[in-house]
Amino acid sequence: MKSEKLVQAINDQIQAELYSAYLYLAMSLYCESENYKGFAHWLKKQYEEETSHAMKFMAHLSERGATVALQKIEAPAAKFGTPVELFAEVLKHEQYVTSRIHALYALAQQEKDYAAEIMLQWFVKEQVEEEASAAEILAMLKMAGDNKGAIFFINGELGKR
Ligand code: FEO
């Protein structure tokens, strides 16, 4: 890869994806401890997905002869409040990731790196899905309100992922 700036930015994104994985793992463990097994399952799948996102970026750098430089990952929180609060945080986090992907895409265009641009198109689409599923779960939980039966129904549905 010619652009060192882009290599650095992709390495930063690898760190961000691994942090996302770490965050969802912490959320999964929290839900497990709160007896929301379905939410825990959904978040664990999300943890795996984020790990695969990081791997995709690593593969792109490797295939193009650039160096993957792993960075420090911050520890996430251990408690995340109510299911509504937790999924509001998931949505906010995905919106943040989307803004990062868009900035990365703009940088690839600026650096005229067409291969990176095409690779990033997958992520642009993926973020639409990521935000949509988080928004849908949050909306369902808000509808459920204080109805414990409804919350456990949603918990069960997410357990089927
Ligand atoms: Fe890798 Fe959820 O964005």
Tab-separated table of C-alpha atoms and ligand atoms in Angstrom:
chain	number	residue	atom	x	y	z
A	1	MET	CA	0.000	0.000	0.000
A	2	LYS	CA	1.362	3.371	-0.991
A	3	SER	CA	-0.382	5.602	1.533
A	4	GLU	CA	1.175	5.339	4.993
A	5	LYS	CA	-1.616	7.562	6.256
A	6	LEU	CA	-4.200	5.006	5.143
A	7	VAL	CA	-2.206	2.080	6.615
A	8	GLN	CA	-2.148	3.939	9.939
A	9	ALA	CA	-5.876	4.692	9.748
A	10	ILE	CA	-6.705	1.029	9.002
A	11	ASN	CA	-4.525	-0.051	11.930
A	12	ASP	CA	-6.472	2.382	14.115
A	13	GLN	CA	-9.696	0.849	12.806
A	14	ILE	CA	-8.451	-2.650	13.697
A	15	GLN	CA	-8.041	-1.376	17.244
A	16	ALA	CA	-11.557	0.142	17.150
A	17	GLU	CA	-13.091	-3.130	15.900
A	18	LEU	CA	-11.288	-5.117	18.578
A	19	TYR	CA	-12.488	-2.637	21.183
A	20	SER	CA	-16.050	-3.121	19.855
A	21	ALA	CA	-15.582	-6.871	20.277
A	22	TYR	CA	-14.317	-6.337	23.823
A	23	LEU	CA	-17.237	-4.006	24.630
A	24	TYR	CA	-19.840	-6.509	23.416
A	25	LEU	CA	-18.114	-9.315	25.282
A	26	ALA	CA	-18.327	-7.258	28.494
A	27	MET	CA	-22.006	-6.542	27.754
A	28	SER	CA	-22.615	-10.254	27.116
A	29	LEU	CA	-21.040	-11.212	30.431
A	30	TYR	CA	-23.093	-8.548	32.198
A	31	CYS	CA	-26.361	-9.854	30.662
A	32	GLU	CA	-25.385	-13.382	31.625
A	33	SER	CA	-24.937	-12.244	35.227
A	34	GLU	CA	-28.343	-10.521	35.093
A	35	ASN	CA	-29.962	-13.747	33.822
A	36	TYR	CA	-30.749	-12.351	30.391
A	37	LYS	CA	-29.377	-15.371	28.534
A	38	GLY	CA	-30.848	-14.343	25.172
A	39	PHE	CA	-29.315	-10.861	25.246
A	40	ALA	CA	-26.034	-12.449	26.355
A	41	HIS	CA	-26.160	-14.823	23.377
A	42	TRP	CA	-26.903	-12.022	20.894
A	43	LEU	CA	-24.036	-9.921	22.275
A	44	LYS	CA	-21.642	-12.849	22.144
A	45	LYS	CA	-22.456	-13.286	18.454
A	46	GLN	CA	-21.816	-9.573	18.059
A	47	TYR	CA	-18.455	-10.009	19.778
A	48	GLU	CA	-17.583	-12.689	17.213
A	49	GLU	CA	-18.735	-10.459	14.364
A	50	GLU	CA	-16.560	-7.566	15.523
A	51	THR	CA	-13.582	-9.902	15.744
A	52	SER	CA	-14.236	-10.922	12.140
A	53	HIS	CA	-14.369	-7.230	11.129
A	54	ALA	CA	-10.925	-6.704	12.654
A	55	MET	CA	-9.694	-9.824	10.797
A	56	LYS	CA	-11.021	-8.495	7.485
A	57	PHE	CA	-8.982	-5.309	7.912
A	58	MET	CA	-5.917	-7.320	8.931
A	59	ALA	CA	-6.264	-9.537	5.850
A	60	HIS	CA	-6.494	-6.469	3.612
A	61	LEU	CA	-3.279	-4.993	5.033
A	62	SER	CA	-1.461	-8.336	4.829
A	63	GLU	CA	-2.574	-9.054	1.262
A	64	ARG	CA	-1.245	-5.680	0.231
A	65	GLY	CA	2.104	-6.027	1.905
A	66	ALA	CA	1.399	-3.534	4.691
A	67	THR	CA	2.228	-4.152	8.336
A	68	VAL	CA	-0.478	-4.891	10.882
A	69	ALA	CA	0.458	-3.062	14.093
A	70	LEU	CA	-1.739	-4.199	16.974
A	71	GLN	CA	-2.451	-1.539	19.557
A	72	LYS	CA	-3.542	-1.423	23.164
A	73	ILE	CA	-7.242	-2.130	23.828
A	74	GLU	CA	-8.928	-0.206	26.645
A	75	ALA	CA	-10.929	-2.166	29.217
A	76	PRO	CA	-14.696	-1.689	28.808
A	77	ALA	CA	-17.120	-1.032	31.674
A	78	ALA	CA	-18.474	-3.977	33.656
A	79	LYS	CA	-22.042	-2.774	34.234
A	80	PHE	CA	-24.464	-1.453	31.624
A	81	GLY	CA	-27.725	-0.715	33.454
A	82	THR	CA	-31.131	-1.772	32.136
A	83	PRO	CA	-31.638	-3.559	28.792
A	84	VAL	CA	-32.862	-0.247	27.288
A	85	GLU	CA	-29.747	1.557	28.521
A	86	LEU	CA	-27.496	-1.221	27.258
A	87	PHE	CA	-28.982	-1.331	23.765
A	88	ALA	CA	-29.030	2.473	23.572
A	89	GLU	CA	-25.289	2.235	24.145
A	90	VAL	CA	-24.952	-0.437	21.436
A	91	LEU	CA	-26.735	1.846	18.955
A	92	LYS	CA	-24.647	4.867	19.939
A	93	HIS	CA	-21.487	2.818	19.578
A	94	GLU	CA	-22.487	1.573	16.119
A	95	GLN	CA	-23.238	5.148	15.031
A	96	TYR	CA	-19.747	6.072	16.176
A	97	VAL	CA	-18.265	3.132	14.214
A	98	THR	CA	-20.210	4.250	11.140
A	99	SER	CA	-18.696	7.739	11.386
A	100	ARG	CA	-15.239	6.143	11.568
A	101	ILE	CA	-15.894	3.929	8.521
A	102	HIS	CA	-17.127	6.946	6.559
A	103	ALA	CA	-14.003	8.923	7.480
A	104	LEU	CA	-11.866	5.968	6.417
A	105	TYR	CA	-13.721	5.755	3.120
A	106	ALA	CA	-13.179	9.462	2.510
A	107	LEU	CA	-9.474	9.017	3.243
A	108	ALA	CA	-9.205	6.098	0.792
A	109	GLN	CA	-10.775	8.311	-1.876
A	110	GLN	CA	-8.475	11.187	-1.044
A	111	GLU	CA	-5.440	8.883	-1.258
A	112	LYS	CA	-6.775	7.404	-4.516
A	113	ASP	CA	-6.564	3.891	-3.071
A	114	TYR	CA	-9.234	2.146	-5.125
A	115	ALA	CA	-8.645	-1.307	-3.623
A	116	ALA	CA	-9.187	0.028	-0.103
A	117	GLU	CA	-12.236	1.915	-1.323
A	118	ILE	CA	-13.840	-1.286	-2.641
A	119	MET	CA	-12.949	-3.193	0.542
A	120	LEU	CA	-14.540	-0.395	2.591
A	121	GLN	CA	-17.778	-0.508	0.607
A	122	TRP	CA	-18.549	-3.802	2.370
A	123	PHE	CA	-18.168	-2.016	5.722
A	124	VAL	CA	-20.355	0.909	4.654
A	125	LYS	CA	-23.158	-1.579	3.885
A	126	GLU	CA	-22.470	-3.616	7.015
A	127	GLN	CA	-22.860	-0.507	9.190
A	128	VAL	CA	-26.336	0.118	7.765
A	129	GLU	CA	-27.307	-3.371	9.000
A	130	GLU	CA	-25.527	-2.983	12.331
A	131	GLU	CA	-27.341	0.258	13.117
A	132	ALA	CA	-30.682	-1.085	11.909
A	133	SER	CA	-30.579	-4.181	14.106
A	134	ALA	CA	-29.499	-2.220	17.198
A	135	ALA	CA	-32.223	0.388	16.537
A	136	GLU	CA	-34.852	-2.332	16.108
A	137	ILE	CA	-33.973	-4.046	19.387
A	138	LEU	CA	-33.924	-0.711	21.218
A	139	ALA	CA	-37.345	0.216	19.799
A	140	MET	CA	-38.807	-3.145	20.888
A	141	LEU	CA	-37.403	-2.749	24.390
A	142	LYS	CA	-38.773	0.778	24.659
A	143	MET	CA	-42.190	-0.523	23.607
A	144	ALA	CA	-41.976	-3.239	26.255
A	145	GLY	CA	-41.340	-0.581	28.915
A	146	ASP	CA	-41.744	-2.065	32.404
A	147	ASN	CA	-43.562	-5.165	31.160
A	148	LYS	CA	-41.268	-7.962	32.369
A	149	GLY	CA	-43.064	-10.582	30.281
A	150	ALA	CA	-42.464	-8.560	27.115
A	151	ILE	CA	-38.791	-8.019	28.008
A	152	PHE	CA	-38.297	-11.751	28.529
A	153	PHE	CA	-40.037	-12.453	25.232
A	154	ILE	CA	-37.530	-10.173	23.437
A	155	ASN	CA	-34.726	-11.822	25.418
A	156	GLY	CA	-35.940	-15.199	24.105
A	157	GLU	CA	-36.123	-13.935	20.516
A	158	LEU	CA	-32.540	-12.631	20.657
A	159	GLY	CA	-31.448	-15.996	21.987
A	160	LYS	CA	-32.375	-17.491	18.592
A	161	ARG	CA	-29.767	-15.476	16.686
B	1	FEO	FE1	-17.563	-3.584	13.317
B	1	FEO	FE2	-20.311	-3.195	14.687
B	1	FEO	O1	-18.978	-2.524	13.609
